[in-house]
PDB file of C-alpha atoms in Angstrom:
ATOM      1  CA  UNK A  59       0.000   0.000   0.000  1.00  0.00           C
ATOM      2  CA  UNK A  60       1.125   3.636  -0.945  1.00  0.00           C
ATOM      3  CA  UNK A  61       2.281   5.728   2.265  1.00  0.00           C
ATOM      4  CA  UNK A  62       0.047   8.960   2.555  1.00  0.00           C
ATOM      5  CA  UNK A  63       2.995  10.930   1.518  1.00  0.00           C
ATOM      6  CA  UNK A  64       3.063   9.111  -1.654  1.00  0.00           C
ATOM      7  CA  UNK A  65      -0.934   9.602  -2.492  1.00  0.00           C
ATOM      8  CA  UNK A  66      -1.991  13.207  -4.134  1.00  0.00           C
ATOM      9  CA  UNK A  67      -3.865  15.033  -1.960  1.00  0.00           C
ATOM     10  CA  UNK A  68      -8.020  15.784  -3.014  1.00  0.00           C
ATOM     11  CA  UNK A  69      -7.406  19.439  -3.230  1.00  0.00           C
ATOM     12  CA  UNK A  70      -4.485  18.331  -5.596  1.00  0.00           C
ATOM     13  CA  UNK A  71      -6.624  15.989  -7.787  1.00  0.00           C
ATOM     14  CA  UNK A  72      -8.939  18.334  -8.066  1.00  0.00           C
ATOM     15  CA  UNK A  73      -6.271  21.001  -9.231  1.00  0.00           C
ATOM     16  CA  UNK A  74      -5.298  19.179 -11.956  1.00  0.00           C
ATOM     17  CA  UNK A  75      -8.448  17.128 -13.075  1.00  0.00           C
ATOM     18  CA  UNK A  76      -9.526  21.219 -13.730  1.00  0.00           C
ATOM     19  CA  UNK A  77      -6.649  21.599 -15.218  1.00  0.00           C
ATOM     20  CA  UNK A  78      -6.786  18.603 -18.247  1.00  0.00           C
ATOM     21  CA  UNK A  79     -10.485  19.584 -18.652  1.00  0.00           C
ATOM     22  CA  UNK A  80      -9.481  23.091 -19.517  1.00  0.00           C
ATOM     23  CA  UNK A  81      -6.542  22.220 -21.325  1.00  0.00           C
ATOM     24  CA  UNK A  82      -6.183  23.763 -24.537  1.00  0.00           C
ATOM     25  CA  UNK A  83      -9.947  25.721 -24.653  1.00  0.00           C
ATOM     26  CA  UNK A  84     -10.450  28.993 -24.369  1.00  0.00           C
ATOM     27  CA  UNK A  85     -13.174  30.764 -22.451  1.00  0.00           C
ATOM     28  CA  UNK A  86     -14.241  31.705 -18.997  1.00  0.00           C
ATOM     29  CA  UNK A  87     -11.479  29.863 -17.184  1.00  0.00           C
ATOM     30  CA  UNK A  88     -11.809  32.062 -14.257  1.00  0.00           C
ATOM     31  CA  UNK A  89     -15.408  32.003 -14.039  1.00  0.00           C
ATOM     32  CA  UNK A  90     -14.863  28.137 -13.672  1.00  0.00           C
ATOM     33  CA  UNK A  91     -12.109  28.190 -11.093  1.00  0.00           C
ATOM     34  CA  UNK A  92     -14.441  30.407  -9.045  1.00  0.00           C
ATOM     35  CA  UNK A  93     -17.236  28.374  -9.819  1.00  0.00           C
ATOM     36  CA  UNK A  94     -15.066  25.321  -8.632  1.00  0.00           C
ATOM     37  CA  UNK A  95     -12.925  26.373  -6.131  1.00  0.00           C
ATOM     38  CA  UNK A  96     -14.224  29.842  -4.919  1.00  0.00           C
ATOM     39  CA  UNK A  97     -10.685  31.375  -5.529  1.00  0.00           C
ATOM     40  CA  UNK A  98      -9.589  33.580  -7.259  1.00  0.00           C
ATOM     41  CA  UNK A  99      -7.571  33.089 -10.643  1.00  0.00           C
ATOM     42  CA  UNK A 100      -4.172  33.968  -8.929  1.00  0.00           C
ATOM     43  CA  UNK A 101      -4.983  31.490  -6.108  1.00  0.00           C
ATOM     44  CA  UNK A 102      -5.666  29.197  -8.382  1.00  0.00           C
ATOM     45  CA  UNK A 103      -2.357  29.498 -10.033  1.00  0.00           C
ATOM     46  CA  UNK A 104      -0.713  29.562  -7.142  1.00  0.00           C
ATOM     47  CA  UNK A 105      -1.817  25.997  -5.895  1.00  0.00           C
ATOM     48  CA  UNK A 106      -1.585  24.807  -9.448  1.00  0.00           C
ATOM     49  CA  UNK A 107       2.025  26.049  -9.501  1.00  0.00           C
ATOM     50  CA  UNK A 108       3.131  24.305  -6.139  1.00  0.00           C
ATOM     51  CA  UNK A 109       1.295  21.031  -7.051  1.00  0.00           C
ATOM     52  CA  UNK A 110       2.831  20.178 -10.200  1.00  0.00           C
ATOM     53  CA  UNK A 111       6.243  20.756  -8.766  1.00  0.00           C
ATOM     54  CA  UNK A 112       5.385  17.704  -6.327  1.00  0.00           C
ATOM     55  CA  UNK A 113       6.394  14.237  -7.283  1.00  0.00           C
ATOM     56  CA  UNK A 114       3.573  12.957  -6.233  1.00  0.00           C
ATOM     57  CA  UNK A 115       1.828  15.169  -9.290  1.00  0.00           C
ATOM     58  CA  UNK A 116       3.824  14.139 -11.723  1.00  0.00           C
ATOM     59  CA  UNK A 117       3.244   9.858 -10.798  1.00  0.00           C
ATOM     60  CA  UNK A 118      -0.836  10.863 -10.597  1.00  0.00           C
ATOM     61  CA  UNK A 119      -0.105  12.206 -14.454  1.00  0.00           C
ATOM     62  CA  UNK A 120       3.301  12.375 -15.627  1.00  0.00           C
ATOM     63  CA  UNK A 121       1.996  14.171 -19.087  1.00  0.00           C
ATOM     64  CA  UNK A 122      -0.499  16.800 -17.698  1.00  0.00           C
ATOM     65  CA  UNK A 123       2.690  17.719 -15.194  1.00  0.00           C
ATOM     66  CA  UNK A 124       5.211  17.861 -17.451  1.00  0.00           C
ATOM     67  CA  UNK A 125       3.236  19.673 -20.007  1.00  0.00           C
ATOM     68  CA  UNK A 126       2.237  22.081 -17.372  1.00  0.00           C
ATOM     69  CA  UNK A 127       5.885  22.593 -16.050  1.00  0.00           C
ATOM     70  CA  UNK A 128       6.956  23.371 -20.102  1.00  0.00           C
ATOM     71  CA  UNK A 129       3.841  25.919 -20.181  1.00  0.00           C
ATOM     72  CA  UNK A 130       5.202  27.562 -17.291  1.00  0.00           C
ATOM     73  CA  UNK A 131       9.226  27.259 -18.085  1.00  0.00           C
ATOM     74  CA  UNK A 132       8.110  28.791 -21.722  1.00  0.00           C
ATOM     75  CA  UNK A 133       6.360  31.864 -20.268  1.00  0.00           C
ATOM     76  CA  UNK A 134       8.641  32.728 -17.592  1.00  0.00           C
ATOM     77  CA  UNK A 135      11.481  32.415 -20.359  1.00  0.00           C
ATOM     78  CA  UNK A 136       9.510  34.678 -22.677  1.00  0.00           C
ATOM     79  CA  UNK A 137       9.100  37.653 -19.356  1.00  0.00           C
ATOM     80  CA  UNK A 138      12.721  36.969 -19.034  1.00  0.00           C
ATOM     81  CA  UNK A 139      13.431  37.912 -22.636  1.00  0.00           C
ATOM     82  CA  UNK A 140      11.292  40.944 -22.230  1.00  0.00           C
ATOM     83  CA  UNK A 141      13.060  42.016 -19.484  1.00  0.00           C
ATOM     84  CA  UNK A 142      16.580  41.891 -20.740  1.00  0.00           C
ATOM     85  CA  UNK A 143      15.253  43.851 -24.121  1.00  0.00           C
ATOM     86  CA  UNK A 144      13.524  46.541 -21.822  1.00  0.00           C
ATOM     87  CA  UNK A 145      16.828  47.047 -20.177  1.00  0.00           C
ATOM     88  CA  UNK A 146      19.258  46.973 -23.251  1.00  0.00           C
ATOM     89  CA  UNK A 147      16.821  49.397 -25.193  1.00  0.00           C
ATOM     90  CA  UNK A 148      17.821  52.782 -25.451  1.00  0.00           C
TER      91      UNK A 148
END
């Protein structure tokens, strides 16, 4: 049997069973995280970003996770590009 630190939390499962039925549409994603969760988009995001960098997340779905983690790796590399442009520009 799997140790409770090896099982996803239901807050977690939740999180990211959201997450794959959102994947990829567009639309009133924050009208259905408050409708689901009663946060707030940024909330949302926030427990989104700490559960996929859990082990646990990425054995409960290795692809969601890691697709996720690229998504997130991408856009932080793209504000990171921005920033370095801002600062060179004259």
């Amino acid at each position: 049997m799997d140790a409770p630190s090896d099982l996803l939390d239901e807050r977690a499962q939740r999180v990211l069973e959201f997450e794959r039925a959102w994947w990829g549409h567009s639309g009133a994603k924050e009208l259905g995280i408050r409708r689901e969760f009663g946060w707030t988009a940024a909330r949302y995001y926030q427990v989104l970003n700490a559960v996929i960098d859990t082990d646990v997340a990425v054995r409960y779905d290795p692809v969601l996770v890691g697709r996720l983690r690229e998504v997130r790796e991408d856009r932080a590399e793209r504000r990171r590009t921005r920033r370095a442009g801002a600062t060179g520009a004259a």
